[in-house]
mmCIF file of C-alpha atoms and ligand atoms in Angstrom:
data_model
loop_
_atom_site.group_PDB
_atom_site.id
_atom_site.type_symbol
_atom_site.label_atom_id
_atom_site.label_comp_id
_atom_site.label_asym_id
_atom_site.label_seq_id
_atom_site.Cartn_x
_atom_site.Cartn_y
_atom_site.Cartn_z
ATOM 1 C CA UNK H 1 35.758 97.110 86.157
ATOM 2 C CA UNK H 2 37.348 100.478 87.675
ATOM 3 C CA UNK H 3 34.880 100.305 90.811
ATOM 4 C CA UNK H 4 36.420 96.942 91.075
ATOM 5 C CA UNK H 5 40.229 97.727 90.229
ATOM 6 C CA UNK H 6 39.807 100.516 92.977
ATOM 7 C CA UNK H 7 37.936 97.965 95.670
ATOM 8 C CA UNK H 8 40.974 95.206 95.155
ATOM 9 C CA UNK H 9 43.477 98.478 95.471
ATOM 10 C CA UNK H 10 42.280 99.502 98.539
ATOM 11 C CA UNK H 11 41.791 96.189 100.080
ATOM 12 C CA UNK H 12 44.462 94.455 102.582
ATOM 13 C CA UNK H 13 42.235 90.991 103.758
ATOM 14 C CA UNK H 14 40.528 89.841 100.471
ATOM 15 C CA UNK H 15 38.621 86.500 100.829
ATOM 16 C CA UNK H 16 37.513 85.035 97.541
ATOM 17 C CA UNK H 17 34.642 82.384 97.777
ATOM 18 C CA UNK H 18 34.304 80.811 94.558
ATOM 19 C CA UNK H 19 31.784 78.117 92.855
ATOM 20 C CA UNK H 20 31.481 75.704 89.757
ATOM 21 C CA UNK H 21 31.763 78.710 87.378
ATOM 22 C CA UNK H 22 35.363 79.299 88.326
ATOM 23 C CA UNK H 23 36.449 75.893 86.918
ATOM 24 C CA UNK H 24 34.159 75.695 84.005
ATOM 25 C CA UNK H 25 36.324 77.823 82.095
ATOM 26 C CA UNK H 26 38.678 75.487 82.402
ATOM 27 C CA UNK H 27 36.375 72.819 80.602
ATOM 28 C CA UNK H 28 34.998 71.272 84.170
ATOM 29 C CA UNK H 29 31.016 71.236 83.604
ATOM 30 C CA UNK H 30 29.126 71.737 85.755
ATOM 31 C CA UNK H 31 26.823 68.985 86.496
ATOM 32 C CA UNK H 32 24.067 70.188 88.056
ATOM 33 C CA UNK H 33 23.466 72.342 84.675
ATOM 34 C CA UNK H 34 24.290 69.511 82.295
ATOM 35 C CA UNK H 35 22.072 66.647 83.255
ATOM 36 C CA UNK H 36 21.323 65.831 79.740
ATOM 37 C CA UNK H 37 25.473 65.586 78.939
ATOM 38 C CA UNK H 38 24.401 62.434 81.146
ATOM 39 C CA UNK H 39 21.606 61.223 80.690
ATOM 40 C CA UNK H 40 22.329 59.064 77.283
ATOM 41 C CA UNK H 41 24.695 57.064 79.494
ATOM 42 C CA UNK H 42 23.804 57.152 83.050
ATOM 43 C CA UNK H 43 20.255 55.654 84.151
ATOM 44 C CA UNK H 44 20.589 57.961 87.531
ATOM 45 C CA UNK H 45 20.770 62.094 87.277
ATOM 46 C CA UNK H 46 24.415 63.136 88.442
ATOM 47 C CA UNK H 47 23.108 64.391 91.886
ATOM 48 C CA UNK H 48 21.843 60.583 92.704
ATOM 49 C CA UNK H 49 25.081 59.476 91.457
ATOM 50 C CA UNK H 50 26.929 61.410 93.364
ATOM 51 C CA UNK H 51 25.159 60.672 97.079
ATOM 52 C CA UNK H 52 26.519 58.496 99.867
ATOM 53 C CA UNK H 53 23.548 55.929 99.760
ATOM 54 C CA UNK H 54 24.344 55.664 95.690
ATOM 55 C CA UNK H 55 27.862 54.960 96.650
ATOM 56 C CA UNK H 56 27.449 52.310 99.464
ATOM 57 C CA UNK H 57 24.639 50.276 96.988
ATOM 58 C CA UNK H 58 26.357 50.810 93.688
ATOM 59 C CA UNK H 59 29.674 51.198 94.845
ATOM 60 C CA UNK H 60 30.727 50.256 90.493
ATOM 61 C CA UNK H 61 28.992 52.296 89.060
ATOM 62 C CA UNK H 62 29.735 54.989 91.150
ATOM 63 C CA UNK H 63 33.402 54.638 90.373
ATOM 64 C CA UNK H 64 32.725 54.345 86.933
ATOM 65 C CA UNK H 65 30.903 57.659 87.048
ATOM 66 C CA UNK H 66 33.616 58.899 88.877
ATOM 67 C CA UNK H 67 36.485 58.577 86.659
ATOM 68 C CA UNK H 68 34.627 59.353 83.951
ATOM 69 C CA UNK H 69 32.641 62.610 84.518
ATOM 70 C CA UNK H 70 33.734 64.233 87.624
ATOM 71 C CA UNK H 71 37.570 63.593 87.020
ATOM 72 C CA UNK H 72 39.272 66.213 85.476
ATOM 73 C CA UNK H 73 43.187 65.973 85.764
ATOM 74 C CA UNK H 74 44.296 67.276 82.620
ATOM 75 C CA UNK H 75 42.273 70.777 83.487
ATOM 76 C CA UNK H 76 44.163 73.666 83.570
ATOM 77 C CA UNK H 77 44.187 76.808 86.111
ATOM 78 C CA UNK H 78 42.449 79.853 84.266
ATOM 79 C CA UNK H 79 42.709 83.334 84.354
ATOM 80 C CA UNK H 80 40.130 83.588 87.927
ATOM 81 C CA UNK H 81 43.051 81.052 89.316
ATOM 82 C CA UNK H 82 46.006 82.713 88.496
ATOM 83 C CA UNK H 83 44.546 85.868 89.440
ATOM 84 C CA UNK H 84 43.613 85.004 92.941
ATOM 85 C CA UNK H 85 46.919 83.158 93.420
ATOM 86 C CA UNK H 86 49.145 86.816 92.459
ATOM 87 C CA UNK H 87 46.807 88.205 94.992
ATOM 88 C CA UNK H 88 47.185 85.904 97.678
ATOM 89 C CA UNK H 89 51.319 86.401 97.049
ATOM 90 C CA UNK H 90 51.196 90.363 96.822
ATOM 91 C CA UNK H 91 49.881 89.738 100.300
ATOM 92 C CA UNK H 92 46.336 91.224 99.536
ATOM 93 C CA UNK H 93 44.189 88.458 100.011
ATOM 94 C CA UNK H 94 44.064 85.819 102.819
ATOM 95 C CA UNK H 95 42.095 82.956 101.534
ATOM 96 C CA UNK H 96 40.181 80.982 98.830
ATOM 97 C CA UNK H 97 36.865 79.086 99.857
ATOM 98 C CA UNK H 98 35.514 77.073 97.267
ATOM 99 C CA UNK H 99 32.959 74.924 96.506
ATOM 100 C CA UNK H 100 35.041 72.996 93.924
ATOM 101 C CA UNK H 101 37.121 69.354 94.172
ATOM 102 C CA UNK H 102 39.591 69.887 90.965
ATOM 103 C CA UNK H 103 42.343 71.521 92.755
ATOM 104 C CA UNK H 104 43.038 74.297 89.673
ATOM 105 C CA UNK H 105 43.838 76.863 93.105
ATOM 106 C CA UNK H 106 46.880 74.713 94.123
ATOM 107 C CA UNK H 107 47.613 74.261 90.393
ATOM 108 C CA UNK H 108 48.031 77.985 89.761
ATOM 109 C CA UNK H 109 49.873 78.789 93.016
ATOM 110 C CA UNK H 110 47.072 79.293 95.980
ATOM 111 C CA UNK H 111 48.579 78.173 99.535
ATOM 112 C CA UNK H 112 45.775 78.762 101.470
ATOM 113 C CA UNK H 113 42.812 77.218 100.066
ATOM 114 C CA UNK H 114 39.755 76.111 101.859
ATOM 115 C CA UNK H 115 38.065 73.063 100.036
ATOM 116 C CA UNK H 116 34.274 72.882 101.751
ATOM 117 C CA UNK H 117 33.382 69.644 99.483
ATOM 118 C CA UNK H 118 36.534 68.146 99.875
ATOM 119 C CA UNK H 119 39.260 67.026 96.698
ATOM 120 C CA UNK H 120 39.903 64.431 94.297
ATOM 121 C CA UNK H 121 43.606 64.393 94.928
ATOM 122 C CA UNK H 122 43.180 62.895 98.493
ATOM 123 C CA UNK H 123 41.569 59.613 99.248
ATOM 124 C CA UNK H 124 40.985 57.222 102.109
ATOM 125 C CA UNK H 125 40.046 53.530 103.090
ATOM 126 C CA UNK H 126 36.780 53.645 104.484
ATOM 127 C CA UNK H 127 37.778 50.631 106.826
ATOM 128 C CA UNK H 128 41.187 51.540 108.227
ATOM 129 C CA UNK H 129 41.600 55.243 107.470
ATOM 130 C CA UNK H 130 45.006 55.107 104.895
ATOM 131 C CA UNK H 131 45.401 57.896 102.821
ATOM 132 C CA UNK H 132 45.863 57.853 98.908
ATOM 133 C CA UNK H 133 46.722 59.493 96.104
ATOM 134 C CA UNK H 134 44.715 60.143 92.631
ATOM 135 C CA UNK H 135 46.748 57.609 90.878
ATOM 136 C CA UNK H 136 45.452 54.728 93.383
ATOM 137 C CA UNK H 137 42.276 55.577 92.163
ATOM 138 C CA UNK H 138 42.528 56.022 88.078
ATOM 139 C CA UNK H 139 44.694 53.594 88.063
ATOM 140 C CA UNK H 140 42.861 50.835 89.041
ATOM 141 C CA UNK H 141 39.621 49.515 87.159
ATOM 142 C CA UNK H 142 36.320 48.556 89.339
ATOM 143 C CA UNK H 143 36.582 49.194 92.704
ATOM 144 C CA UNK H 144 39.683 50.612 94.183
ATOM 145 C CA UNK H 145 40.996 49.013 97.322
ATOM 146 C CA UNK H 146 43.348 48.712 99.989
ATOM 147 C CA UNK H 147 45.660 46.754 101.162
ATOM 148 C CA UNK H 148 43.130 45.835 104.271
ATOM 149 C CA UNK H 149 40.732 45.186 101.760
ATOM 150 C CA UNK H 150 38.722 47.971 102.551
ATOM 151 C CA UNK H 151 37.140 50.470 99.531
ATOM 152 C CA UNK H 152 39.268 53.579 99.066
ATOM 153 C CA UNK H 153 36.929 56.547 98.485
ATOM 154 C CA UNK H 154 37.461 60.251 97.422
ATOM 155 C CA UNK H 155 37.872 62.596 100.256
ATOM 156 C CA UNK H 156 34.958 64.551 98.518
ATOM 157 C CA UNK H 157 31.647 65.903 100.055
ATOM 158 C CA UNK H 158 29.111 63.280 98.613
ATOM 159 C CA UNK H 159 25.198 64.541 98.840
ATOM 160 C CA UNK H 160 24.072 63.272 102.442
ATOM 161 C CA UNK H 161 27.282 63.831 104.115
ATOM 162 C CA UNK H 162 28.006 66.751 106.230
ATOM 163 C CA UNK H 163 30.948 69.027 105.207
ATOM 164 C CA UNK H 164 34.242 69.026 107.416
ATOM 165 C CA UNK H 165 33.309 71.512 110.745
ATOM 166 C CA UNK H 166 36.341 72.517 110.976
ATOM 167 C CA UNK H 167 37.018 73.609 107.302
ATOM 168 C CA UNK H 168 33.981 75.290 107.634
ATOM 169 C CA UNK H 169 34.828 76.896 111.048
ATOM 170 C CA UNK H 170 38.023 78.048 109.422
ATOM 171 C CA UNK H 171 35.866 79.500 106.693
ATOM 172 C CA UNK H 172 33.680 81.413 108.775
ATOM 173 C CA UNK H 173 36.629 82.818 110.550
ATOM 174 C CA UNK H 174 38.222 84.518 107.308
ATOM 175 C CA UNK H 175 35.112 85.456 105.573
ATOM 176 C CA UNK H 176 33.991 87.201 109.032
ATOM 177 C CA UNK H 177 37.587 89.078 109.271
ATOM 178 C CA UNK H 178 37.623 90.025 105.754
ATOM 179 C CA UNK H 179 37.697 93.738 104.484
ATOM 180 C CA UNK H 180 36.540 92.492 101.050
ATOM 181 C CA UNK H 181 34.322 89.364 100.151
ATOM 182 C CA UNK H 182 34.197 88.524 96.240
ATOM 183 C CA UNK H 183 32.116 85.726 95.130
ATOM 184 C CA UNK H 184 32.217 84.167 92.022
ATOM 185 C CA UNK H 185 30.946 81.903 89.616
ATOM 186 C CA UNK H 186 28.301 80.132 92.327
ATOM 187 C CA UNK H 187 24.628 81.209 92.265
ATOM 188 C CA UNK H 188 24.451 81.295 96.002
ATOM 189 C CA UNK H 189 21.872 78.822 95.875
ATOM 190 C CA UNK H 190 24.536 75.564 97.404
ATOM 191 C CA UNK H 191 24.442 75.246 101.115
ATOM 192 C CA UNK H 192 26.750 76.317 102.714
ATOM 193 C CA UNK H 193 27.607 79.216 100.198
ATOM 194 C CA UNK H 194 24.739 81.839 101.372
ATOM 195 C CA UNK H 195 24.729 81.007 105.482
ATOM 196 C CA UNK H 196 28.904 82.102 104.946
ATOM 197 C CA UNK H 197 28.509 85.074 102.920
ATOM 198 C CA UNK H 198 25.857 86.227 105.838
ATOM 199 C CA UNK H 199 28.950 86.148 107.973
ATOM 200 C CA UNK H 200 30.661 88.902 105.938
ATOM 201 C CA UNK H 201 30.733 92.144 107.796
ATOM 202 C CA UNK H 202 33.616 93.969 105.696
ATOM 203 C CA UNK H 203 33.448 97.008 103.333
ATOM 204 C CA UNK H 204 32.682 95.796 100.105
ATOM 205 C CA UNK H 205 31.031 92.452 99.031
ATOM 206 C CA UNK H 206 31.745 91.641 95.168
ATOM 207 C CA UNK H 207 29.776 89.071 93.063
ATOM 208 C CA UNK H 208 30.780 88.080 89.652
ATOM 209 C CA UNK H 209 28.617 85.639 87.862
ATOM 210 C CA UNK H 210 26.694 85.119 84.779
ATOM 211 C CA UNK H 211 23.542 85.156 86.047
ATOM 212 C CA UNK H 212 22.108 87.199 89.081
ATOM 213 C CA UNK H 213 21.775 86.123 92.571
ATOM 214 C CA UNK H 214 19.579 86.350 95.588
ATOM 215 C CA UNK H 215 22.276 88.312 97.451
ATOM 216 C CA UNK H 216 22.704 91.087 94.581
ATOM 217 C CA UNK H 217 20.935 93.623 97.163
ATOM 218 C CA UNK H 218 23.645 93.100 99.443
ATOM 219 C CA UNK H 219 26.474 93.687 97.012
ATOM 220 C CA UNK H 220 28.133 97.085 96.530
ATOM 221 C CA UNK H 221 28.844 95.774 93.381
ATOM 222 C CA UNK H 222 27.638 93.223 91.199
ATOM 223 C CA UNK H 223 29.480 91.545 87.517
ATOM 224 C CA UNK H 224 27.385 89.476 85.888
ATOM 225 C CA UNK H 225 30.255 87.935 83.649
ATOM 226 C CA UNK H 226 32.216 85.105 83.314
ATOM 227 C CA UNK H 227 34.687 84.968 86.212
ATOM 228 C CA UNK H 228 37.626 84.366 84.160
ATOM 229 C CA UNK H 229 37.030 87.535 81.963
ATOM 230 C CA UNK H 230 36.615 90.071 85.024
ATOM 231 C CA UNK H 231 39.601 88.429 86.644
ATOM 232 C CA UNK H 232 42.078 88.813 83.612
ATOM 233 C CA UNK H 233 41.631 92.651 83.660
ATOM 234 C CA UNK H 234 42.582 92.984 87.271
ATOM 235 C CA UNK H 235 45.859 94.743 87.532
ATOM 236 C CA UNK H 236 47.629 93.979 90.654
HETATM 237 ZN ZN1 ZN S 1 42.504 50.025 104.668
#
């Protein structure tokens, strides 16, 4: 924790990169470790439910998947949230990348966050391109639609679909320019996550997670801890 307290001191450009493990402290599983959460009720493992062919041939049940496992809008921001958002307003740190759809960085105060696999909070007709909100989407049962008549999806990265090129672009630029790169609560293993962090040719390259990681080596430091734990210790 001091090595760490004296990296984040010395740092002007921090870019945090963050996983699942950031938002599963506040109650989001998951899924990729909790198949068996699913399996009683779901016929498909999460992954299949969550892929662009399993959307456009069981566009129901996908829904009803949806709404009921991946949504998570009560969720609140944790301590690795509020933390990174005080350090993106004392002007330390220039951007959060992450991996996750839930929006808890917004939530706790982050301006400029980088969402590679997209968020629940925007959605789109897949016919004619209109934008809408969450609520279009919870609160209709079934299928939500437009007023075309077109399906409105979640702007979300669904296995099979290529991420955004120019949210990823962006991401390269600030993990390349950073002085410090911490990544936590991701196992590295999640394209895009380890072709980024190759990018990184700053001072010090943090990883906090539970469990170690193929890029330990590379680290000058390495926490494996939960995220939110590390984070509420960080004076800034
Ligand atoms: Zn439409």
């Amino acid at each position: 924790m001091k090595t760490l307290q004296s990296i984040i001191d010395e740092s002007e450009n921090i870019v945090f990169f963050g996983g699942a493990g950031v938002s599963t402290e506040s109650g989001i599983p998951d899924f990729r470790s909790a198949d068996g959460l699913y399996s009683e009720r779901y016929e498909y493992p999460p992954e299949e439910m969550l892929s662009h062919p399993f959307f456009i041939r069981h566009t129901a049940e996908f829904f009803d998947f949806y709404r009921s496992k991946i949504l998570h809008l009560d969720a609140k921001p944790g301590e690795a949230h509020k933390k990174l958002a005080a350090l993106e307003k004392a002007g330390k740190l220039s951007a959060v990348i992450t991996q996750n759809i839930d929006g808890l960085h917004q939530k706790a105060g982050s301006v400029n966050v980088l969402e590679l696999h997209g968020s629940v909070y925007r959605n789109y007709c897949v016919k004619c391109g209109r934008g809408y909100g969450i609520e279009h989407i919870v609160d209709c049962g079934g299928i939500p639609e437009c007023a075309c008549g077109g399906v409105v999806r979640p702007d979300v990265v669904l296995y099979g679909e290529n991420l955004d090129p120019d949210t990823m672009e962006s991401a390269a630029g600030y993990i390349s320019a950073a002085d410090t790169l911490i990544v936590g609560g991701t196992s590295l293993s999640v394209y895009p996550a380890a072709g980024l962090i190759r990018l990184f040719r700053g001072a010090n390259l943090v990883l906090i997670n539970k469990t170690p990681t193929p890029y330990d080596g590379r680290a000058n430091l390495v926490i494996n801890s939960g995220i939110g734990e590390v984070f509420s210790k960080i004076r800034i």
